[in-house]
PDB file of C-alpha atoms and ligand atoms in Angstrom:
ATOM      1  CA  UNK A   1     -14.387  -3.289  -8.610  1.00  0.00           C
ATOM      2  CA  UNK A   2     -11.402  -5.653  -8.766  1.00  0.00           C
ATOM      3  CA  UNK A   3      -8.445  -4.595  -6.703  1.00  0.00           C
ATOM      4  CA  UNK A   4      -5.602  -6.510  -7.103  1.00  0.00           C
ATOM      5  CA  UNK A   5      -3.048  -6.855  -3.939  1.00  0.00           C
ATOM      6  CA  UNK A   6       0.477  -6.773  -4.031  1.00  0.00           C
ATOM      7  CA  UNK A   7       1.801  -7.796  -0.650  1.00  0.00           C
ATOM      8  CA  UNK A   8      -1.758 -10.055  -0.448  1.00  0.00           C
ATOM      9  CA  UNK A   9       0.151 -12.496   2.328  1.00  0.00           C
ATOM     10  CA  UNK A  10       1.728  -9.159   4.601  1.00  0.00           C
ATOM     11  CA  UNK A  11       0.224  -7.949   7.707  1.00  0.00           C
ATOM     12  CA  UNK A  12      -2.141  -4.911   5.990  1.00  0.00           C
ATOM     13  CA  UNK A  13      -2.921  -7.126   2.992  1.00  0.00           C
ATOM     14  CA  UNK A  14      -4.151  -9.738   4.849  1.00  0.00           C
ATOM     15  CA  UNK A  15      -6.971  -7.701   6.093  1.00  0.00           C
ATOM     16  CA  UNK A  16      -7.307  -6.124   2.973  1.00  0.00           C
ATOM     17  CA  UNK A  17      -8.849  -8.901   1.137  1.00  0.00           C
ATOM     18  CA  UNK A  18     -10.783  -9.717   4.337  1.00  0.00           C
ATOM     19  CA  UNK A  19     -12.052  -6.135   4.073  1.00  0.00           C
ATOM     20  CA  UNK A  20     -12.542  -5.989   0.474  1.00  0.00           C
ATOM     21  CA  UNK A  21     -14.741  -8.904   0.569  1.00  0.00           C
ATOM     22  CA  UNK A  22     -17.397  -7.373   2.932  1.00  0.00           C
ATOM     23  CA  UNK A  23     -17.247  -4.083   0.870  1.00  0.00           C
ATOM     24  CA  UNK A  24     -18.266  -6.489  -1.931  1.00  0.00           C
ATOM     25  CA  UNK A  25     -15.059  -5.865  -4.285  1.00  0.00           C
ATOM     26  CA  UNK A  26     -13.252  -8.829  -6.010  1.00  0.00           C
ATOM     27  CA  UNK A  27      -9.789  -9.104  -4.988  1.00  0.00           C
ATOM     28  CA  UNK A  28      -7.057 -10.606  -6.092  1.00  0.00           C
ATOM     29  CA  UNK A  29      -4.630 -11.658  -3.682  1.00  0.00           C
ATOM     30  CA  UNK A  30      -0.614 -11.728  -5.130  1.00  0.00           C
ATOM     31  CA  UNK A  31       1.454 -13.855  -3.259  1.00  0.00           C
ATOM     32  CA  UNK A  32       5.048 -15.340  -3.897  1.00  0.00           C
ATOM     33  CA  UNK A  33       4.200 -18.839  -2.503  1.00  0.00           C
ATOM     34  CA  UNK A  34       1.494 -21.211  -3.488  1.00  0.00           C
ATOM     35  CA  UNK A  35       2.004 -22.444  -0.074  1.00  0.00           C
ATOM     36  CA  UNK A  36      -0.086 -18.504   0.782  1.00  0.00           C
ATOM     37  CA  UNK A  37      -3.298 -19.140  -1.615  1.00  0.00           C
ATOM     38  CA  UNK A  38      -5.185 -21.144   0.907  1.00  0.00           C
ATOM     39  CA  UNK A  39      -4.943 -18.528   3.075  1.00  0.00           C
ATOM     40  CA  UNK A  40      -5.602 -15.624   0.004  1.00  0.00           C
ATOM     41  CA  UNK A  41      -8.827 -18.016  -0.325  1.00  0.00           C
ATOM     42  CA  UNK A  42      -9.729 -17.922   2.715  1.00  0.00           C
ATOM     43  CA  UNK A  43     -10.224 -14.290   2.584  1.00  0.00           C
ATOM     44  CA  UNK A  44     -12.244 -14.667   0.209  1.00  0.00           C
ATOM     45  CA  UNK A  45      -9.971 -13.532  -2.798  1.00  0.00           C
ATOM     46  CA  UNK A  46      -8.401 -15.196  -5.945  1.00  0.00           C
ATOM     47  CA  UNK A  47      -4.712 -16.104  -5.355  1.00  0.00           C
ATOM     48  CA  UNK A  48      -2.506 -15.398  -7.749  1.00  0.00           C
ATOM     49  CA  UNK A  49       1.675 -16.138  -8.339  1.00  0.00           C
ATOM     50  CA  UNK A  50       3.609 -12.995  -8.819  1.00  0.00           C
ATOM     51  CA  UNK A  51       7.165 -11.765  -7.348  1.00  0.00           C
ATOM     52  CA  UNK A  52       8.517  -8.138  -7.557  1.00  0.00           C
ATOM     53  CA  UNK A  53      11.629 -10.070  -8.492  1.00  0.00           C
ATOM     54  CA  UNK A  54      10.749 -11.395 -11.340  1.00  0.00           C
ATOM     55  CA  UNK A  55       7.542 -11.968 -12.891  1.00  0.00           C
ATOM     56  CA  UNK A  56       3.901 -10.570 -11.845  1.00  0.00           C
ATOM     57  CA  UNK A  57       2.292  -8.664 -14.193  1.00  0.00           C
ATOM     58  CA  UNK A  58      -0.150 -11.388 -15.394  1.00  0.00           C
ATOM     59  CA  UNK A  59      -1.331 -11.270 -12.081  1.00  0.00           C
ATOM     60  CA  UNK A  60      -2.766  -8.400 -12.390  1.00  0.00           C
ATOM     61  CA  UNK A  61      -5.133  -8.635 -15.989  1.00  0.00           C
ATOM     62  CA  UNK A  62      -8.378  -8.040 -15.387  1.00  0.00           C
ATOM     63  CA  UNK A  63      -7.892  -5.406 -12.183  1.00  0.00           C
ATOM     64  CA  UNK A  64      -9.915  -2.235 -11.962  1.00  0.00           C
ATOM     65  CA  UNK A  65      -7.559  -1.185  -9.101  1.00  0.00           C
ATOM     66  CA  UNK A  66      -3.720  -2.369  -7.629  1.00  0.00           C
ATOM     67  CA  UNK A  67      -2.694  -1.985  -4.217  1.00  0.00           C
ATOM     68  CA  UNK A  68       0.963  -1.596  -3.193  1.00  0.00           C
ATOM     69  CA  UNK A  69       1.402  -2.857   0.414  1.00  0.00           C
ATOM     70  CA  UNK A  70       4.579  -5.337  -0.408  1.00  0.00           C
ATOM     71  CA  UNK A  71       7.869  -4.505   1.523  1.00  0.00           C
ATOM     72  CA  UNK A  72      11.466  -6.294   1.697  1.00  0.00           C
ATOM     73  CA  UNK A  73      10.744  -5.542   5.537  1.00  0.00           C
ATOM     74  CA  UNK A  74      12.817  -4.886   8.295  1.00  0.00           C
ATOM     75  CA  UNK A  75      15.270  -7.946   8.183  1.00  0.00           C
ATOM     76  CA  UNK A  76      16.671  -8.249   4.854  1.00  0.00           C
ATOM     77  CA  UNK A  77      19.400  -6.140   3.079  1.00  0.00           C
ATOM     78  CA  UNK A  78      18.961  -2.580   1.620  1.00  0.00           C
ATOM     79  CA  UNK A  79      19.654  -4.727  -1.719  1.00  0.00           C
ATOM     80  CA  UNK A  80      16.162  -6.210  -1.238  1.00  0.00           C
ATOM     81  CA  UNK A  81      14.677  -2.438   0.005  1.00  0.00           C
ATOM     82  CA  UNK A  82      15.953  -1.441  -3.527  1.00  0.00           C
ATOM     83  CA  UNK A  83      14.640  -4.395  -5.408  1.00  0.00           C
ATOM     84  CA  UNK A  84      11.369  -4.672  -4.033  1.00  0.00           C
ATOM     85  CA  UNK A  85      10.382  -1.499  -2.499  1.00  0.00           C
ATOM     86  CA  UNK A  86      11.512   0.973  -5.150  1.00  0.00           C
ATOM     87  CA  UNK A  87      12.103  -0.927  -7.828  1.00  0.00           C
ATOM     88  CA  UNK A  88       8.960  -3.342  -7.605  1.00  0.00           C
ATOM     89  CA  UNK A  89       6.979  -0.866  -6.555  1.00  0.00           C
ATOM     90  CA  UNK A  90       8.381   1.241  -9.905  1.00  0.00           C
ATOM     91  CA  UNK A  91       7.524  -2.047 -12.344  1.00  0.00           C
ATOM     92  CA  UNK A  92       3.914  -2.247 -10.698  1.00  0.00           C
ATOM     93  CA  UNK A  93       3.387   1.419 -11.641  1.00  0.00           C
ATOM     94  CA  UNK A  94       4.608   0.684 -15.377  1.00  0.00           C
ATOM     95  CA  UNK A  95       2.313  -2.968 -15.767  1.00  0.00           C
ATOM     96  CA  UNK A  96      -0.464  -0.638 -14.600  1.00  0.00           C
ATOM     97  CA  UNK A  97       0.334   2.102 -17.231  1.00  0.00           C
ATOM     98  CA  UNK A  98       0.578  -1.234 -19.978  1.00  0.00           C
ATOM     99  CA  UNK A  99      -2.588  -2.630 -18.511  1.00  0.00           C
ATOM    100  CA  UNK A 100      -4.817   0.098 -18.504  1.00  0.00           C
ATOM    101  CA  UNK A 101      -5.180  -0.357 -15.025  1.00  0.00           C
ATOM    102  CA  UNK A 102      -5.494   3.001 -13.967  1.00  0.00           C
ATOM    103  CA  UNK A 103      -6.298   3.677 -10.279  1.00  0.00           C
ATOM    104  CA  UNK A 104      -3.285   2.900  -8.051  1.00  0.00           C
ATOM    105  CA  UNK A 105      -2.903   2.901  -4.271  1.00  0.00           C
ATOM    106  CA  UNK A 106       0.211   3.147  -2.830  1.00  0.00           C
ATOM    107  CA  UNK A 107       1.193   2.140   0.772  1.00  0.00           C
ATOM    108  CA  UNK A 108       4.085   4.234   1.472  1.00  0.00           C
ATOM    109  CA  UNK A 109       5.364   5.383   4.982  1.00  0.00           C
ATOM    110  CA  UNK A 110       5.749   8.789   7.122  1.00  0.00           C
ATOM    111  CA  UNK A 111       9.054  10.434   6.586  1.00  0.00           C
ATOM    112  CA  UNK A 112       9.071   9.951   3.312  1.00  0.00           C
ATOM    113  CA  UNK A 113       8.492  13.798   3.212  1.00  0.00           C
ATOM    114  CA  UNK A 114      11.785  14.381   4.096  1.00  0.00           C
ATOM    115  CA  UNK A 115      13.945  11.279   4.335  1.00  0.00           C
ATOM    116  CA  UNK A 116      17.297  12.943   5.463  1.00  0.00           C
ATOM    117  CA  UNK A 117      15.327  14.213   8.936  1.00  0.00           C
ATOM    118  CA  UNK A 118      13.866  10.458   9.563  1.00  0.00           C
ATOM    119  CA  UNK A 119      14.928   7.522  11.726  1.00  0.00           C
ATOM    120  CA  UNK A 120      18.811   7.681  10.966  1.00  0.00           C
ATOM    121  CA  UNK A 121      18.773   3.662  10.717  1.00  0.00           C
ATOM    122  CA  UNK A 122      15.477   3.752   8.616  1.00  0.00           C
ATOM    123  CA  UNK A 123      16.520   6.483   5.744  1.00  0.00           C
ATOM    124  CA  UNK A 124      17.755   4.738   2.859  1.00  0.00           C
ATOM    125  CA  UNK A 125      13.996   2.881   3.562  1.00  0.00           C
ATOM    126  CA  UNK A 126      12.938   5.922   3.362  1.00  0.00           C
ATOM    127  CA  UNK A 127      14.427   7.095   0.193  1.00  0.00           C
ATOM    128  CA  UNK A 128      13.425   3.814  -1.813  1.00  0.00           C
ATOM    129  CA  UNK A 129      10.036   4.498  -0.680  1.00  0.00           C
ATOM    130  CA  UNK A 130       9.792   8.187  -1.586  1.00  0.00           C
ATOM    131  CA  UNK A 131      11.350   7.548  -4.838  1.00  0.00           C
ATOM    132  CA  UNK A 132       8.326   5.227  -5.724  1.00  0.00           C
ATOM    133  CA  UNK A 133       5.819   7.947  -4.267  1.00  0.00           C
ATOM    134  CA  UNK A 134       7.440  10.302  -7.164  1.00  0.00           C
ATOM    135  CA  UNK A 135       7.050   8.008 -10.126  1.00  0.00           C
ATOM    136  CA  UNK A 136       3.918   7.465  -9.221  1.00  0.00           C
ATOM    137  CA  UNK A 137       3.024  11.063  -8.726  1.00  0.00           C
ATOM    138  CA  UNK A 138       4.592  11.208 -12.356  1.00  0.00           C
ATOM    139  CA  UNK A 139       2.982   8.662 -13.424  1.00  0.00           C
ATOM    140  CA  UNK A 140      -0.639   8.368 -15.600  1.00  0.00           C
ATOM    141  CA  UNK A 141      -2.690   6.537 -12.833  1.00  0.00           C
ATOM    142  CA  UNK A 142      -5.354   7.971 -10.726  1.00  0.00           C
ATOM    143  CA  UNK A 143      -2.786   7.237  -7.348  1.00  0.00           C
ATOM    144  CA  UNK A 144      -3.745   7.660  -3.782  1.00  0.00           C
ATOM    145  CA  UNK A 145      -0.693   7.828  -1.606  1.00  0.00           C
ATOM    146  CA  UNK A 146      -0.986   6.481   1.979  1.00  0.00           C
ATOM    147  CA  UNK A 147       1.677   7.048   3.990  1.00  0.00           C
ATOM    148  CA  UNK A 148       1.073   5.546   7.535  1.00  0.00           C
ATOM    149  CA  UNK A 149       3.221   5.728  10.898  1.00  0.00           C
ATOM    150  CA  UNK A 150       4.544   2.629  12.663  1.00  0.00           C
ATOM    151  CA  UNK A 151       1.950  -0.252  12.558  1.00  0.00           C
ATOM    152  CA  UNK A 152       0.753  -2.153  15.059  1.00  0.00           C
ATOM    153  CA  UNK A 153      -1.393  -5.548  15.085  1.00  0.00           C
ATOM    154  CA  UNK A 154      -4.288  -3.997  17.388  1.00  0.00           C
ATOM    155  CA  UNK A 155      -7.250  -4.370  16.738  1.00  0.00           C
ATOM    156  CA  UNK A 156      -8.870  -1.604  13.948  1.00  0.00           C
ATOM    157  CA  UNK A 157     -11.062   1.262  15.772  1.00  0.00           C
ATOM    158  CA  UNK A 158     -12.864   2.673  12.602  1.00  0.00           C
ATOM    159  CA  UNK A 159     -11.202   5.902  13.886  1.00  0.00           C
ATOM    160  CA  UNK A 160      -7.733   7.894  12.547  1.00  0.00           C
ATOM    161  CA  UNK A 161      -5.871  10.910  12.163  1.00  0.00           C
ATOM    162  CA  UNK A 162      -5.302  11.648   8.556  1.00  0.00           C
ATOM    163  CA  UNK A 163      -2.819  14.979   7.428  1.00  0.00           C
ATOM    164  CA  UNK A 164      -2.754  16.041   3.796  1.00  0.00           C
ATOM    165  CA  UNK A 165       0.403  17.696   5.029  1.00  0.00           C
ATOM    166  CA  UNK A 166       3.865  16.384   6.636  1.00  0.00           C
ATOM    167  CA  UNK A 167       2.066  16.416  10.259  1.00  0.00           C
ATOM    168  CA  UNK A 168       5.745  15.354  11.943  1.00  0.00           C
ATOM    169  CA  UNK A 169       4.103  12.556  14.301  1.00  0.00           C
ATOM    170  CA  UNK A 170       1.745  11.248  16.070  1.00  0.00           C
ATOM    171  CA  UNK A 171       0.259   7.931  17.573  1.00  0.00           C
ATOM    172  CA  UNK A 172       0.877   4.087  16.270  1.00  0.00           C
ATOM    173  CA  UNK A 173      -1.770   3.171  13.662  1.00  0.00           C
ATOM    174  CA  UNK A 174      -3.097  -0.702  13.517  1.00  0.00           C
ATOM    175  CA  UNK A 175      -2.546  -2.194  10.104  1.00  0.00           C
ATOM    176  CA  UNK A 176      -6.465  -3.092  10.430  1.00  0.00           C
ATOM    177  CA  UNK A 177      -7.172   0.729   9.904  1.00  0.00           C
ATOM    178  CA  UNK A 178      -4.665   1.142   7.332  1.00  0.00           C
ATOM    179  CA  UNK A 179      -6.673  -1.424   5.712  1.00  0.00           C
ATOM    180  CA  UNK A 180     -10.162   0.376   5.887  1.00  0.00           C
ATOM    181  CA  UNK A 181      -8.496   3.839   4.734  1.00  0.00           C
ATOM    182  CA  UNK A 182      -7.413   1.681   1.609  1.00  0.00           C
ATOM    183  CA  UNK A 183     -11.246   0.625   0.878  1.00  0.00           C
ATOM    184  CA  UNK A 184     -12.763   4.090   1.704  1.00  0.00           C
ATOM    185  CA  UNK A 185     -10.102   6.011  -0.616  1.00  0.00           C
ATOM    186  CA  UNK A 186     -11.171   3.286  -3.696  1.00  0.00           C
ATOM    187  CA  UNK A 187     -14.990   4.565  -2.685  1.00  0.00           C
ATOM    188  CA  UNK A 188     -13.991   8.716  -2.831  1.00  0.00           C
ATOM    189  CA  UNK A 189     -12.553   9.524  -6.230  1.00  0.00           C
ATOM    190  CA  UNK A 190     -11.614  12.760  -3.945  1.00  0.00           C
ATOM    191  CA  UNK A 191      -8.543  10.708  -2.409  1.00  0.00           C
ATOM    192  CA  UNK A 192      -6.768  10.444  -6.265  1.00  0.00           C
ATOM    193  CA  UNK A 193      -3.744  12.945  -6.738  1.00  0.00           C
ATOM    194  CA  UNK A 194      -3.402  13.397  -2.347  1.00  0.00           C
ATOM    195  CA  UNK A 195      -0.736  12.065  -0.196  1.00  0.00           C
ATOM    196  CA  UNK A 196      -2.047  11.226   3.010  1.00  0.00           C
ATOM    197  CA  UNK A 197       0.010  11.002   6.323  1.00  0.00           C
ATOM    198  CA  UNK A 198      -1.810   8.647   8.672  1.00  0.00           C
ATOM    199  CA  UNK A 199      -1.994   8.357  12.622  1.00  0.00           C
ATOM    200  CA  UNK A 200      -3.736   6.704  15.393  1.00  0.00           C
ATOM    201  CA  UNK A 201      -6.377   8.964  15.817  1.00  0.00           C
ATOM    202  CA  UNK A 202     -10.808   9.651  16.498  1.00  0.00           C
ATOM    203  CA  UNK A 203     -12.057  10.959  13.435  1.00  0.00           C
ATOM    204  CA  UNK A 204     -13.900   8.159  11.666  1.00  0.00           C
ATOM    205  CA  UNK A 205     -11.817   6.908   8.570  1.00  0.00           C
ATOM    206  CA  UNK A 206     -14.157   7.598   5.547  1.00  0.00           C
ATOM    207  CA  UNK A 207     -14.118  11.138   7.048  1.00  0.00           C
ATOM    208  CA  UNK A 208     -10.581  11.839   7.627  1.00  0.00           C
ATOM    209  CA  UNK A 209      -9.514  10.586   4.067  1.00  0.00           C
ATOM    210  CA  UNK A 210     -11.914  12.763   2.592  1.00  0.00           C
ATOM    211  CA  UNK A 211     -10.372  16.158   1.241  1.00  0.00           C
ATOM    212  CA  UNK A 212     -11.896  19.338   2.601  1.00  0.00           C
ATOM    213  CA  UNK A 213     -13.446  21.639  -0.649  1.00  0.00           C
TER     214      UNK A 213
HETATM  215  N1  NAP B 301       6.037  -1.745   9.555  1.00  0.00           N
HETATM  216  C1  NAP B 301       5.694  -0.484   9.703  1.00  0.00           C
HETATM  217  O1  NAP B 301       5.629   0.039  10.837  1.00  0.00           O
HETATM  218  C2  NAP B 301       5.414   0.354   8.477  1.00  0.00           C
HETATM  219  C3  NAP B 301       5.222   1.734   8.638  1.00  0.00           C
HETATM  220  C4  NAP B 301       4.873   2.478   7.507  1.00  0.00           C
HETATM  221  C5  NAP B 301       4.727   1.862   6.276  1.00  0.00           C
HETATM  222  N2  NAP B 301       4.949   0.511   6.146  1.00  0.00           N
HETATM  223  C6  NAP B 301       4.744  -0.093   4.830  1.00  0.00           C
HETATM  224  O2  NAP B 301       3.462  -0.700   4.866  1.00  0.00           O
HETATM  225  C7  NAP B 301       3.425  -1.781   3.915  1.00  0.00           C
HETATM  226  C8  NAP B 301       2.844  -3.021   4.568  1.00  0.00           C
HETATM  227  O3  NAP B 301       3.501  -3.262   5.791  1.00  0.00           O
HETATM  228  P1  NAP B 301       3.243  -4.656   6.563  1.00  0.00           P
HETATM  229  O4  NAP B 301       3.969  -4.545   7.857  1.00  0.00           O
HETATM  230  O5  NAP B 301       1.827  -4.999   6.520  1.00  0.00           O
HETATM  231  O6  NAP B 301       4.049  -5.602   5.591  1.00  0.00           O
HETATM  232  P2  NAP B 301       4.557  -7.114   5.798  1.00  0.00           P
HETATM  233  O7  NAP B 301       3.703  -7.820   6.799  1.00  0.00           O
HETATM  234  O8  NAP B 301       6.035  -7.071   6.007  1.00  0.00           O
HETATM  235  O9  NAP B 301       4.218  -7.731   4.372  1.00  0.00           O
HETATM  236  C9  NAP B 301       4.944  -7.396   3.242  1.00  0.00           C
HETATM  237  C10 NAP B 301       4.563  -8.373   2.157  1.00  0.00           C
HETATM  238  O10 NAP B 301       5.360  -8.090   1.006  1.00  0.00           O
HETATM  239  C11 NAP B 301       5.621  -9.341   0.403  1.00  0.00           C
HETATM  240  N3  NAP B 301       6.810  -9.309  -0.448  1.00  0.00           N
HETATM  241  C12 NAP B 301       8.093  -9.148  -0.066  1.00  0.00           C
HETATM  242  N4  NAP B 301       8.903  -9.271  -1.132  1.00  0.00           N
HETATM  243  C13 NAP B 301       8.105  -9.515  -2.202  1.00  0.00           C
HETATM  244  C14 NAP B 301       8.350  -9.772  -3.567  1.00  0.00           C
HETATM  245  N5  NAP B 301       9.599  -9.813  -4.065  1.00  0.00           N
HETATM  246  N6  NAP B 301       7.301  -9.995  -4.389  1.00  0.00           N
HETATM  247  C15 NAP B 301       6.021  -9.974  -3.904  1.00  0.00           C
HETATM  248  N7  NAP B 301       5.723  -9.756  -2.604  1.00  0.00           N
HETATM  249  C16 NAP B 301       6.761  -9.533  -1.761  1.00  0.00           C
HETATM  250  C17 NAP B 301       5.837 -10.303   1.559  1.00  0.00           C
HETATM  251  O11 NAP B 301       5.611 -11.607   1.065  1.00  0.00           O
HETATM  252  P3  NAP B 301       5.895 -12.926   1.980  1.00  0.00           P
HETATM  253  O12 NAP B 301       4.674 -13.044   2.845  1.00  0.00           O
HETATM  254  O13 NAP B 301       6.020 -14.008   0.968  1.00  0.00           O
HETATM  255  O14 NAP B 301       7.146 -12.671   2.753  1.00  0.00           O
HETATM  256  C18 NAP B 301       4.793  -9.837   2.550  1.00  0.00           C
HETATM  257  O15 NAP B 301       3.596 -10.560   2.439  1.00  0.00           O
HETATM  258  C19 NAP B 301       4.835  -1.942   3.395  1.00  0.00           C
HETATM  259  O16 NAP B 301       4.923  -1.300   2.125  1.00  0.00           O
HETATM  260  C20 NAP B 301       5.675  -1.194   4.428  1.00  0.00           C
HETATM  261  O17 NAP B 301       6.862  -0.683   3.848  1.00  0.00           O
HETATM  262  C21 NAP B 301       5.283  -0.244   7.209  1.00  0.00           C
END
C-alpha cells in the first residue's frame, strides 16, 4: 500500500516511515521544508512539499492511505491550533474525498471525548482536534481514529493499552508505539469506523487494536 504522511518530519511520523518501510508499504513522507527530505529519505520514503497552510494536495496522488499526525504543537498560537489542526486536518479529509483516497488515519488525542472536562490550558486543543475527529466520522473515508495520551520519546515496547471507550487515563505512551498501532490498524480492516483511546500498556499492539466480535 502507499500511505502518505502528513506530519512526515514530527516525532510519530518520523518512525512512521521508518516503520512502514519494514512492513514493506511505500510511504510518502509530507514535509514543509526541503531542508526535511533527506531525512524523509532516509527513512526510506519519498519526500514530498506540502503545507496545511497552503498547498498539499498534490502530495498526496497516488496514496492508497493518508495519515494525519501534523500538529501546530505546543508553542504556537491557538490561531495556528485552528489553522493546522482543525482546519488542515479538515482540507486533508476533503483532498482525500477528491482523490479517491479512501482509507484515512487520524492521530487525534485523549480528551477529545469530552473537551470541556480536559486539561483547562489544553481545551481549545482539544476542541480543534475533536472537531476534525467529527468530519471525519462524517466523512466518506474508511477512518481509523487514534487518539493517544501524552507521548513520550521512549523507546516502543510492542505492548499497549487500547479502549474503544473514553477509558479517563492511564500511563504515557511512546510515540514509537503510536507508530506501530498506525501500521497494524492499515493491516485490520476491523480498525475502520472505531475510535481508539491509547495508553502505555502489556497487551501486544496488533491485539489491542483489534475489535472484539
Ligand atoms: N504531544 C503529545 O503528548 C500528544 C498527545 C496526544 C496527541 N498528540 C497528537 O499527535 C500528533 C503527533 O504528535 P508529535 O508530538 O509526534 O508531533 P510533532 O513532533 O509536534 O510533529 C508535528 C508535525 O506537524 C508538522 N506541521 C506543523 N504545521 C504544519 C503545516 N502547516 N503543514 C504541514 N505540516 C505541519 C510539523 O512540521 P515541522 O517539522 O516542519 O515543524 C511537525 O513535523 C499530533 O497530531 C498531536 O496533536 C500529541
Amino acid at each position: 500500500m502507499t500511505v502518505a504522511v502528513i506530519g512526515a518530519n514530527g516525532g510519530i511520523g518520523r518512525r512512521l516511515l521508518s516503520r512502514l518501510e519494514r512492513a514493506g508499504h511505500d510511504a510518502i513522507g509530507v514535509v514543509r521544508s526541503e531542508d526535511q527530505f533527506d531525512a524523509v529519505q532516509d527513512r526510506g520514503a519519498e519526500p514530498r512539499l506540502g503545507d496545511l497552510e497552503g498547498e498539499f494536495a498534490p502530495a498526496l496522488d497516488g496514496a492508497d492511505a493518508v495519515v494525519f499526525t501534523a500538529g501546530a504543537g505546543g508553542s504556537t498560537g491557538w490561531d495556528k491550533t485552528l489553522m493546522v489542526d482543525l482546519w488542515g486536518a479538515r482540507r486533508t479529509i476533503a483532498a482525500c474525498e477528491e482523490r479517491g483516497i479512501h482509507r484515512y488515519v487520524m492521530i487525534s488525542s485523549r480528551g477529545t471525548a469530552d473537551p470541556s472536562s480536559g486539561y483547562e490550558p489544553l481545551r481549545p486543543y482539544l476542541v480543534a482536534k475533536r472537531c476534525a475527529d467529527d468530519y471525519v466520522k462524517r466523512s466518506s473515508l474508511d477512518a481509523t481514529i487514534l487518539r493517544p495520551t501524552s507521548l513520550t520519546d521512549e523507546d516502543g515496547t510492542g505492548r499497549i493499552a487500547a479502549a474503544f471507550e473514553p477509558a479517563g487515563g492511564g500511563p504515557d505512551i511512546p510515540r514509537a508505539d503510536v507508530a506501530r498501532v498506525v501500521v497494524a490498524c492499515l493491516a485490520d480492516d476491523a480498525t475502520v469506523g472505531h475510535t481508539i483511546e491509547l495508553y502505555g500498556g502489556e497487551t501486544p499492539v496488533e491485539e489491542a487494536v483489534h475489535p472484539e466480535e
